[in-house]
mmCIF file of C-alpha atoms in Angstrom:
data_model
loop_
_atom_site.group_PDB
_atom_site.id
_atom_site.type_symbol
_atom_site.label_atom_id
_atom_site.label_comp_id
_atom_site.label_asym_id
_atom_site.label_seq_id
_atom_site.Cartn_x
_atom_site.Cartn_y
_atom_site.Cartn_z
ATOM 1 C CA MET F 871 2.095 28.014 -59.686
ATOM 2 C CA GLN F 872 0.660 27.665 -56.183
ATOM 3 C CA THR F 873 -2.841 26.322 -55.688
ATOM 4 C CA GLN F 874 -5.194 28.178 -53.357
ATOM 5 C CA LYS F 875 -4.564 25.582 -50.651
ATOM 6 C CA GLU F 876 -0.785 25.786 -51.004
ATOM 7 C CA ARG F 877 -0.961 29.577 -50.862
ATOM 8 C CA TYR F 878 -3.120 29.462 -47.740
ATOM 9 C CA LEU F 879 -0.757 27.081 -45.962
ATOM 10 C CA TRP F 880 2.277 29.098 -46.967
ATOM 11 C CA LEU F 881 0.677 32.230 -45.519
ATOM 12 C CA LEU F 882 -0.208 30.267 -42.385
ATOM 13 C CA SER F 883 3.426 29.267 -41.985
ATOM 14 C CA ARG F 884 4.360 32.953 -42.222
ATOM 15 C CA LYS F 885 1.830 33.719 -39.480
ATOM 16 C CA LEU F 886 3.129 30.943 -37.212
ATOM 17 C CA SER F 887 6.714 32.131 -37.624
ATOM 18 C CA GLY F 888 5.737 35.728 -36.818
ATOM 19 C CA GLY F 889 6.929 37.012 -40.182
ATOM 20 C CA ILE F 890 3.588 37.724 -41.843
ATOM 21 C CA THR F 891 2.942 41.210 -43.212
ATOM 22 C CA GLU F 892 -0.363 43.053 -42.768
ATOM 23 C CA GLU F 893 -1.132 42.579 -46.475
ATOM 24 C CA GLU F 894 -0.428 38.848 -46.237
ATOM 25 C CA LYS F 895 -2.579 38.629 -43.103
ATOM 26 C CA GLN F 896 -5.528 40.153 -44.964
ATOM 27 C CA GLU F 897 -4.993 37.707 -47.820
ATOM 28 C CA LEU F 898 -4.944 34.798 -45.347
ATOM 29 C CA GLU F 899 -8.239 35.918 -43.799
ATOM 30 C CA ALA F 900 -9.825 36.348 -47.243
ATOM 31 C CA LEU F 901 -8.808 32.822 -48.278
ATOM 32 C CA ALA F 902 -10.225 31.409 -45.019
ATOM 33 C CA LYS F 903 -13.573 33.133 -45.585
ATOM 34 C CA ALA F 904 -13.711 31.856 -49.167
ATOM 35 C CA ASP F 905 -13.082 28.242 -48.113
ATOM 36 C CA PRO F 906 -13.881 27.478 -44.432
ATOM 37 C CA GLN F 907 -12.577 23.930 -44.894
ATOM 38 C CA LEU F 908 -9.055 25.311 -45.302
ATOM 39 C CA ARG F 909 -9.402 27.062 -41.959
ATOM 40 C CA LYS F 910 -10.642 23.894 -40.266
ATOM 41 C CA GLU F 911 -7.720 21.854 -41.586
ATOM 42 C CA ALA F 912 -5.167 24.514 -40.645
ATOM 43 C CA GLU F 913 -6.469 24.771 -37.066
ATOM 44 C CA ALA F 914 -4.903 21.392 -36.308
ATOM 45 C CA MET F 915 -1.403 22.641 -37.162
ATOM 46 C CA GLN F 916 -1.976 25.875 -35.235
ATOM 47 C CA VAL F 917 -3.020 23.888 -32.154
ATOM 48 C CA PHE F 918 0.092 21.724 -32.513
ATOM 49 C CA TRP F 919 2.332 24.767 -32.904
ATOM 50 C CA GLY F 920 0.789 26.475 -29.873
ATOM 51 C CA ARG F 921 1.047 23.389 -27.678
ATOM 52 C CA SER F 922 4.550 22.471 -28.754
ATOM 53 C CA SER F 923 5.915 25.806 -27.509
ATOM 54 C CA GLY F 924 4.643 25.108 -23.996
ATOM 55 C CA GLU F 925 5.556 21.421 -23.660
ATOM 56 C CA ASN F 926 8.763 19.494 -23.257
ATOM 57 C CA GLU F 927 10.772 20.491 -26.310
ATOM 58 C CA GLU F 928 12.682 17.207 -26.430
ATOM 59 C CA ASP F 929 9.441 15.188 -26.593
ATOM 60 C CA THR F 930 8.053 17.470 -29.298
ATOM 61 C CA ARG F 931 11.334 17.352 -31.245
ATOM 62 C CA SER F 932 11.307 13.542 -31.066
ATOM 63 C CA ALA F 933 7.752 13.368 -32.455
ATOM 64 C CA PHE F 934 8.711 15.718 -35.223
ATOM 65 C CA GLU F 935 11.804 13.685 -36.173
ATOM 66 C CA HIS F 936 9.401 10.864 -37.085
ATOM 67 C CA LEU F 937 7.463 13.322 -39.234
ATOM 68 C CA LYS F 938 10.627 14.498 -41.013
ATOM 69 C CA ALA F 939 11.597 10.934 -41.815
ATOM 70 C CA ARG F 940 8.191 10.298 -43.382
ATOM 71 C CA MET F 941 8.327 13.540 -45.364
ATOM 72 C CA HIS F 942 11.799 12.697 -46.679
ATOM 73 C CA ALA F 943 10.672 9.217 -47.733
ATOM 74 C CA THR F 944 7.691 10.736 -49.554
ATOM 75 C CA ASP F 945 9.677 13.315 -51.551
ATOM 76 C CA PRO F 946 13.459 13.512 -50.914
ATOM 77 C CA GLN F 947 13.859 16.571 -53.146
ATOM 78 C CA MET F 948 11.225 18.675 -51.426
ATOM 79 C CA TRP F 949 12.193 17.425 -47.953
ATOM 80 C CA PRO F 950 15.979 16.883 -47.968
ATOM 81 C CA GLU F 951 17.792 15.663 -44.903
ATOM 82 C CA GLU F 952 19.292 18.409 -42.785
ATOM 83 C CA ALA F 953 22.971 19.036 -43.108
ATOM 84 C CA PRO F 954 25.172 18.208 -40.092
ATOM 85 C CA GLY F 955 25.385 20.989 -37.556
ATOM 86 C CA THR F 956 21.962 22.471 -38.210
ATOM 87 C CA ALA F 957 20.719 21.818 -34.689
ATOM 88 C CA GLY F 958 18.822 24.245 -32.465
ATOM 89 C CA ARG F 959 15.678 25.691 -33.992
ATOM 90 C CA GLY F 960 16.061 23.942 -37.321
ATOM 91 C CA TRP F 961 13.285 21.491 -36.572
ATOM 92 C CA ARG F 962 10.891 24.386 -36.031
ATOM 93 C CA VAL F 963 11.800 25.919 -39.376
ATOM 94 C CA TYR F 964 11.217 22.489 -40.860
ATOM 95 C CA LEU F 965 7.743 22.440 -39.305
ATOM 96 C CA LEU F 966 6.921 25.765 -40.942
ATOM 97 C CA ARG F 967 7.903 24.308 -44.294
ATOM 98 C CA ALA F 968 5.713 21.285 -43.608
ATOM 99 C CA ALA F 969 2.781 23.577 -42.800
ATOM 100 C CA ALA F 970 3.147 25.101 -46.264
ATOM 101 C CA ALA F 971 3.199 21.729 -48.018
ATOM 102 C CA VAL F 972 0.432 20.409 -50.201
ATOM 103 C CA PHE F 973 0.257 17.251 -48.116
ATOM 104 C CA PHE F 974 -0.434 19.211 -44.936
ATOM 105 C CA LEU F 975 -3.179 16.837 -43.811
ATOM 106 C CA ALA F 976 -0.915 13.813 -44.039
ATOM 107 C CA ALA F 977 1.601 15.572 -41.832
ATOM 108 C CA ALA F 978 -1.023 16.646 -39.289
ATOM 109 C CA GLY F 979 -2.558 13.178 -39.316
ATOM 110 C CA TYR F 980 0.827 11.626 -38.666
ATOM 111 C CA ILE F 981 1.405 13.881 -35.654
ATOM 112 C CA ILE F 982 -2.028 12.945 -34.310
ATOM 113 C CA LYS F 983 -1.261 9.272 -34.604
ATOM 114 C CA ALA F 984 2.356 9.417 -33.414
ATOM 115 C CA SER F 985 2.218 11.910 -30.558
ATOM 116 C CA GLY F 986 -1.425 12.517 -29.635
ATOM 117 C CA LEU F 987 -0.733 16.253 -29.403
ATOM 118 C CA LEU F 988 -3.629 17.240 -31.668
ATOM 119 C CA PRO F 989 -7.401 16.914 -31.173
ATOM 120 C CA GLY F 990 -9.434 14.245 -32.919
ATOM 121 C CA ASN F 991 -7.863 11.128 -31.374
ATOM 122 C CA ASP F 992 -10.240 10.626 -28.478
ATOM 123 C CA GLY F 993 -10.661 6.912 -27.891
ATOM 124 C CA GLY F 994 -10.931 6.116 -31.592
ATOM 125 C CA LEU F 995 -13.472 8.887 -32.190
ATOM 126 C CA ARG F 996 -13.190 11.443 -34.930
ATOM 127 C CA ALA F 997 -13.892 15.033 -33.837
ATOM 128 C CA ASP F 998 -15.361 17.543 -36.290
ATOM 129 C CA TYR F 999 -15.421 21.128 -35.010
ATOM 130 C CA ASN F 1000 -16.881 24.194 -36.706
ATOM 131 C CA VAL F 1001 -15.485 27.569 -35.727
ATOM 132 C CA ARG F 1002 -17.905 30.461 -35.370
ATOM 133 C CA GLY F 1003 -19.372 31.591 -38.656
ATOM 134 C CA THR F 1004 -19.157 28.168 -40.336
ATOM 135 C CA ARG F 1005 -21.553 25.253 -40.738
ATOM 136 C CA SER F 1006 -20.936 21.800 -42.203
ATOM 137 C CA HIS F 1007 -22.583 18.613 -43.419
ATOM 138 C CA ILE F 1008 -21.418 15.190 -42.165
ATOM 139 C CA LYS F 1009 -22.339 11.726 -43.442
ATOM 140 C CA LEU F 1010 -21.865 8.987 -40.839
ATOM 141 C CA ALA F 1011 -20.929 5.406 -41.650
ATOM 142 C CA ASP F 1012 -24.478 4.096 -41.081
ATOM 143 C CA GLY F 1013 -25.993 6.578 -43.542
ATOM 144 C CA THR F 1014 -27.077 9.087 -40.900
ATOM 145 C CA THR F 1015 -26.811 12.706 -42.070
ATOM 146 C CA VAL F 1016 -25.736 15.442 -39.647
ATOM 147 C CA TRP F 1017 -25.790 19.208 -40.155
ATOM 148 C CA LEU F 1018 -23.344 20.745 -37.659
ATOM 149 C CA ASN F 1019 -23.838 24.375 -36.651
ATOM 150 C CA SER F 1020 -21.162 26.956 -35.886
ATOM 151 C CA ASP F 1021 -19.090 26.779 -32.700
ATOM 152 C CA SER F 1022 -20.090 23.115 -32.405
ATOM 153 C CA GLU F 1023 -18.246 19.818 -32.118
ATOM 154 C CA LEU F 1024 -19.399 16.303 -32.996
ATOM 155 C CA LYS F 1025 -17.402 13.227 -31.978
ATOM 156 C CA TYR F 1026 -18.228 9.965 -33.724
ATOM 157 C CA PRO F 1027 -16.564 6.662 -34.710
ATOM 158 C CA MET F 1028 -15.539 6.067 -38.295
ATOM 159 C CA ARG F 1029 -17.491 2.810 -38.066
ATOM 160 C CA PHE F 1030 -20.155 1.882 -35.526
ATOM 161 C CA LYS F 1031 -19.461 -1.287 -33.573
ATOM 162 C CA GLY F 1032 -21.508 -3.154 -31.014
ATOM 163 C CA ALA F 1033 -25.211 -2.942 -30.240
ATOM 164 C CA THR F 1034 -25.545 0.871 -30.362
ATOM 165 C CA ARG F 1035 -24.567 3.856 -32.508
ATOM 166 C CA GLU F 1036 -23.275 6.568 -30.176
ATOM 167 C CA VAL F 1037 -22.065 10.112 -30.894
ATOM 168 C CA TYR F 1038 -21.148 13.057 -28.676
ATOM 169 C CA LEU F 1039 -22.287 16.631 -29.255
ATOM 170 C CA ARG F 1040 -21.250 19.996 -27.861
ATOM 171 C CA GLY F 1041 -23.156 22.776 -29.570
ATOM 172 C CA GLU F 1042 -25.948 22.374 -32.112
ATOM 173 C CA ALA F 1043 -26.694 19.781 -34.781
ATOM 174 C CA PHE F 1044 -29.605 18.513 -36.854
ATOM 175 C CA PHE F 1045 -29.749 14.726 -37.278
ATOM 176 C CA ASP F 1046 -31.510 12.693 -39.960
ATOM 177 C CA VAL F 1047 -30.910 9.231 -38.524
ATOM 178 C CA ALA F 1048 -30.772 6.125 -40.706
ATOM 179 C CA ARG F 1049 -33.218 3.554 -39.386
ATOM 180 C CA ASP F 1050 -31.749 0.420 -37.813
ATOM 181 C CA ALA F 1051 -34.027 -1.181 -35.233
ATOM 182 C CA SER F 1052 -31.239 -3.477 -34.023
ATOM 183 C CA LYS F 1053 -28.876 -0.584 -33.198
ATOM 184 C CA PRO F 1054 -30.363 2.440 -31.403
ATOM 185 C CA PHE F 1055 -28.747 5.792 -32.208
ATOM 186 C CA ILE F 1056 -27.735 7.749 -29.078
ATOM 187 C CA VAL F 1057 -26.619 11.386 -28.908
ATOM 188 C CA HIS F 1058 -24.769 12.319 -25.709
ATOM 189 C CA THR F 1059 -24.590 15.945 -24.509
ATOM 190 C CA GLU F 1060 -23.580 17.450 -21.175
ATOM 191 C CA THR F 1061 -27.154 17.380 -19.872
ATOM 192 C CA MET F 1062 -28.922 14.522 -21.664
ATOM 193 C CA HIS F 1063 -28.818 11.338 -23.734
ATOM 194 C CA VAL F 1064 -31.166 11.249 -26.740
ATOM 195 C CA ASN F 1065 -32.061 7.714 -27.856
ATOM 196 C CA VAL F 1066 -33.619 7.130 -31.311
ATOM 197 C CA LEU F 1067 -34.129 4.412 -33.921
ATOM 198 C CA GLY F 1068 -34.755 6.417 -37.067
ATOM 199 C CA THR F 1069 -35.948 9.991 -37.067
ATOM 200 C CA SER F 1070 -35.015 13.633 -37.656
ATOM 201 C CA PHE F 1071 -34.452 16.070 -34.819
ATOM 202 C CA ASN F 1072 -32.427 19.068 -33.696
ATOM 203 C CA ILE F 1073 -30.296 19.290 -30.567
ATOM 204 C CA LYS F 1074 -28.975 22.564 -29.195
ATOM 205 C CA ALA F 1075 -26.537 21.988 -26.342
ATOM 206 C CA TYR F 1076 -24.095 24.855 -25.894
ATOM 207 C CA PRO F 1077 -22.710 24.526 -22.333
ATOM 208 C CA GLU F 1078 -22.565 28.308 -21.898
ATOM 209 C CA ASP F 1079 -26.288 28.736 -22.679
ATOM 210 C CA SER F 1080 -28.878 28.689 -19.904
ATOM 211 C CA ALA F 1081 -30.655 25.670 -21.400
ATOM 212 C CA SER F 1082 -30.315 22.791 -23.854
ATOM 213 C CA GLU F 1083 -33.054 21.865 -26.320
ATOM 214 C CA ALA F 1084 -34.139 18.770 -28.238
ATOM 215 C CA THR F 1085 -36.655 19.471 -31.009
ATOM 216 C CA LEU F 1086 -38.272 16.487 -32.740
ATOM 217 C CA ILE F 1087 -39.354 16.870 -36.363
ATOM 218 C CA THR F 1088 -40.260 13.289 -37.360
ATOM 219 C CA GLY F 1089 -40.292 9.915 -35.621
ATOM 220 C CA GLU F 1090 -39.933 9.447 -31.889
ATOM 221 C CA VAL F 1091 -37.116 9.883 -29.376
ATOM 222 C CA MET F 1092 -36.533 9.019 -25.742
ATOM 223 C CA VAL F 1093 -34.541 11.489 -23.658
ATOM 224 C CA GLU F 1094 -32.695 10.549 -20.492
ATOM 225 C CA LEU F 1095 -31.549 13.404 -18.272
ATOM 226 C CA LYS F 1096 -28.129 13.067 -16.700
ATOM 227 C CA SER F 1097 -29.419 14.814 -13.586
ATOM 228 C CA ASN F 1098 -32.230 12.264 -13.223
ATOM 229 C CA PRO F 1099 -31.431 8.987 -15.066
ATOM 230 C CA GLU F 1100 -34.544 7.305 -13.698
ATOM 231 C CA LYS F 1101 -36.823 9.667 -15.599
ATOM 232 C CA LYS F 1102 -37.311 8.986 -19.316
ATOM 233 C CA ILE F 1103 -39.004 11.667 -21.425
ATOM 234 C CA ARG F 1104 -40.634 10.633 -24.699
ATOM 235 C CA LEU F 1105 -40.972 13.234 -27.441
ATOM 236 C CA ARG F 1106 -43.376 13.081 -30.343
ATOM 237 C CA PRO F 1107 -43.241 15.050 -33.607
ATOM 238 C CA ALA F 1108 -43.517 18.834 -33.227
ATOM 239 C CA GLU F 1109 -42.436 18.758 -29.584
ATOM 240 C CA LYS F 1110 -39.438 20.454 -27.996
ATOM 241 C CA LEU F 1111 -37.787 19.596 -24.688
ATOM 242 C CA VAL F 1112 -36.049 22.430 -22.823
ATOM 243 C CA VAL F 1113 -33.555 21.307 -20.146
ATOM 244 C CA PRO F 1114 -31.756 23.768 -17.837
ATOM 245 C CA ASN F 1115 -27.971 23.710 -18.049
ATOM 246 C CA LYS F 1116 -27.685 25.507 -14.713
ATOM 247 C CA THR F 1117 -29.804 25.931 -11.617
ATOM 248 C CA ASP F 1118 -31.086 29.351 -12.643
ATOM 249 C CA SER F 1119 -34.640 29.527 -13.946
ATOM 250 C CA LEU F 1120 -35.535 29.511 -17.611
ATOM 251 C CA PRO F 1121 -37.316 32.463 -19.220
ATOM 252 C CA GLU F 1122 -39.386 29.990 -21.241
ATOM 253 C CA ALA F 1123 -40.493 27.938 -18.265
ATOM 254 C CA SER F 1124 -42.522 28.947 -15.286
ATOM 255 C CA ALA F 1125 -41.591 25.769 -13.427
ATOM 256 C CA GLY F 1126 -38.162 27.078 -12.509
ATOM 257 C CA ALA F 1127 -35.350 24.615 -13.250
ATOM 258 C CA ALA F 1128 -37.604 21.728 -14.286
ATOM 259 C CA PRO F 1129 -37.451 20.335 -17.856
ATOM 260 C CA VAL F 1130 -40.317 21.586 -19.993
ATOM 261 C CA ILE F 1131 -41.967 20.094 -23.098
ATOM 262 C CA MET F 1132 -43.270 22.732 -25.476
ATOM 263 C CA LYS F 1133 -44.023 23.265 -29.159
ATOM 264 C CA PRO F 1134 -41.384 24.357 -31.669
ATOM 265 C CA THR F 1135 -41.669 27.993 -32.690
ATOM 266 C CA TYR F 1136 -43.033 28.783 -36.136
ATOM 267 C CA PHE F 1137 -41.917 32.135 -37.477
ATOM 268 C CA LEU F 1138 -45.348 33.247 -38.647
ATOM 269 C CA LYS F 1139 -48.683 31.489 -38.864
ATOM 270 C CA ALA F 1140 -48.509 31.662 -42.653
ATOM 271 C CA ASP F 1141 -44.868 30.493 -42.705
ATOM 272 C CA SER F 1142 -43.890 26.840 -42.235
ATOM 273 C CA ALA F 1143 -40.358 27.774 -41.124
ATOM 274 C CA ILE F 1144 -39.431 26.405 -37.707
ATOM 275 C CA ILE F 1145 -37.080 28.742 -35.874
ATOM 276 C CA GLU F 1146 -35.224 25.919 -34.120
ATOM 277 C CA THR F 1147 -34.133 24.290 -37.400
ATOM 278 C CA ALA F 1148 -33.983 27.268 -39.797
ATOM 279 C CA TRP F 1149 -30.180 27.442 -39.464
ATOM 280 C CA VAL F 1150 -29.930 24.221 -41.513
ATOM 281 C CA ASP F 1151 -31.199 26.283 -44.479
ATOM 282 C CA ASN F 1152 -28.725 29.081 -43.641
ATOM 283 C CA ARG F 1153 -31.367 31.304 -42.084
ATOM 284 C CA LEU F 1154 -31.139 32.944 -38.674
ATOM 285 C CA ILE F 1155 -34.759 33.444 -37.601
ATOM 286 C CA PHE F 1156 -35.794 35.272 -34.434
ATOM 287 C CA GLN F 1157 -39.232 36.198 -33.124
ATOM 288 C CA ASP F 1158 -39.831 38.601 -30.244
ATOM 289 C CA GLU F 1159 -36.317 37.765 -29.038
ATOM 290 C CA SER F 1160 -34.328 39.889 -26.609
ATOM 291 C CA PHE F 1161 -31.261 41.645 -28.004
ATOM 292 C CA GLY F 1162 -29.102 39.905 -25.408
ATOM 293 C CA ARG F 1163 -30.159 36.445 -26.541
ATOM 294 C CA LEU F 1164 -30.081 37.383 -30.216
ATOM 295 C CA ALA F 1165 -26.558 38.769 -29.765
ATOM 296 C CA SER F 1166 -25.247 35.403 -28.565
ATOM 297 C CA ARG F 1167 -26.688 33.754 -31.680
ATOM 298 C CA MET F 1168 -25.242 36.468 -33.910
ATOM 299 C CA GLU F 1169 -21.812 35.946 -32.321
ATOM 300 C CA ARG F 1170 -21.800 32.340 -33.532
ATOM 301 C CA TRP F 1171 -23.400 33.221 -36.858
ATOM 302 C CA TYR F 1172 -20.960 35.998 -37.790
ATOM 303 C CA ASN F 1173 -17.885 34.925 -35.790
ATOM 304 C CA VAL F 1174 -17.730 38.098 -33.706
ATOM 305 C CA THR F 1175 -17.895 39.188 -30.071
ATOM 306 C CA ILE F 1176 -20.796 41.505 -29.167
ATOM 307 C CA ARG F 1177 -20.589 43.731 -26.107
ATOM 308 C CA PHE F 1178 -23.210 46.040 -24.614
ATOM 309 C CA GLU F 1179 -22.124 49.326 -23.012
ATOM 310 C CA ASN F 1180 -25.644 49.852 -21.713
ATOM 311 C CA ALA F 1181 -27.236 46.751 -20.160
ATOM 312 C CA SER F 1182 -30.760 48.080 -20.760
ATOM 313 C CA ILE F 1183 -30.270 47.732 -24.528
ATOM 314 C CA GLN F 1184 -30.098 43.961 -24.082
ATOM 315 C CA HIS F 1185 -33.829 43.990 -23.284
ATOM 316 C CA LEU F 1186 -34.851 45.398 -26.684
ATOM 317 C CA ARG F 1187 -36.841 42.796 -28.626
ATOM 318 C CA PHE F 1188 -36.633 41.935 -32.321
ATOM 319 C CA THR F 1189 -38.390 39.797 -34.928
ATOM 320 C CA GLY F 1190 -36.870 38.999 -38.308
ATOM 321 C CA ILE F 1191 -34.825 36.758 -40.592
ATOM 322 C CA PHE F 1192 -31.167 36.977 -41.605
ATOM 323 C CA GLY F 1193 -29.979 34.978 -44.564
ATOM 324 C CA LYS F 1194 -27.258 36.361 -46.812
ATOM 325 C CA GLU F 1195 -26.956 39.635 -44.908
ATOM 326 C CA GLN F 1196 -23.468 40.655 -43.857
ATOM 327 C CA LEU F 1197 -22.912 41.768 -40.257
ATOM 328 C CA GLU F 1198 -23.339 45.495 -40.871
ATOM 329 C CA GLN F 1199 -26.422 44.901 -43.015
ATOM 330 C CA ALA F 1200 -27.952 42.905 -40.169
ATOM 331 C CA LEU F 1201 -27.173 45.571 -37.584
ATOM 332 C CA ARG F 1202 -28.620 48.317 -39.783
ATOM 333 C CA ALA F 1203 -31.780 46.243 -40.263
ATOM 334 C CA LEU F 1204 -32.189 45.969 -36.485
ATOM 335 C CA GLN F 1205 -31.760 49.745 -36.192
ATOM 336 C CA LEU F 1206 -34.870 50.216 -38.332
ATOM 337 C CA THR F 1207 -37.055 48.952 -35.491
ATOM 338 C CA GLU F 1208 -35.177 49.979 -32.332
ATOM 339 C CA HIS F 1209 -32.786 52.823 -31.546
ATOM 340 C CA PHE F 1210 -29.180 51.894 -30.732
ATOM 341 C CA ASN F 1211 -25.706 52.625 -32.064
ATOM 342 C CA TYR F 1212 -22.796 50.344 -32.740
ATOM 343 C CA ARG F 1213 -19.137 50.361 -33.676
ATOM 344 C CA ILE F 1214 -17.075 47.512 -35.093
ATOM 345 C CA THR F 1215 -13.421 47.111 -34.158
ATOM 346 C CA ASP F 1216 -11.757 44.087 -35.751
ATOM 347 C CA ASP F 1217 -14.011 41.188 -34.675
ATOM 348 C CA THR F 1218 -15.699 42.994 -31.768
ATOM 349 C CA VAL F 1219 -19.063 44.800 -32.002
ATOM 350 C CA THR F 1220 -19.860 47.319 -29.284
ATOM 351 C CA ILE F 1221 -23.541 48.222 -28.839
ATOM 352 C CA TYR F 1222 -24.370 51.519 -27.119
#
């Protein structure tokens, strides 16, 4: 009897080969929603499959021959050698069978190591990426704990070497850094370097957003801006640094494109919830936020694309909290305070 993981990978192989039925496709999506980790693991094989079709087939075939040899050595009965004369597209069929195997990760890991065709092999760094709608928890080798938000990627070494502990972030993450005075912890983003010894803080650094943010909860951090390395900005607890990603002005800052230090946003005076870090507790909190800005957060939260037919609707403002609400429940809740309509087609929401 197939395990859930084996079933998922078998369905994925059907999808990659183009032979999946609509019923099987729905089952695949349901399994992915039930266990996001399966989807994360399977993305590696999908990337490999997509890239292999556009690259030199001989090079890809050669890399896969190494994989076949390893699979055969592991279990000759499940992975028999091909009979003579089965050339042509046989290696691709073999790949589909490998995708459906219980030791999928070993196969994907071997391709990463042997051919470098898959992500995650960047100068000895491991890359963890969360697709939209998923969040994860990572424990680094030094004891540092990281909560990684949706549509975010963290690159980090399996073991820290040298005089510093350095990681690379695209997206949003909350860090609870293990204290080690001899080895500063540095988070690199596209706009800034955040240097700490032992503290907890949140960094939001989506390149497509108008600004990046560093919100300090405990301890102390020093921020160096890539645009102005000479200037060091020190943050203390309950302070937030807002740094423009582009040259356009920030709605939060009257000083145009200059970095701004401000206070984190508490949801209500009687509520201790901090909006900037509420996502760690699986809560999407917004306060007097424009629909346009809220929509971009909802896109990552629910793994959808939101489009506005009427640009003026983007200026509607909302305050509230989403926790376990499904997408339609959230949209109906917003309709209780402002008038708008919506329609959902597949993974696209149209607001009008």
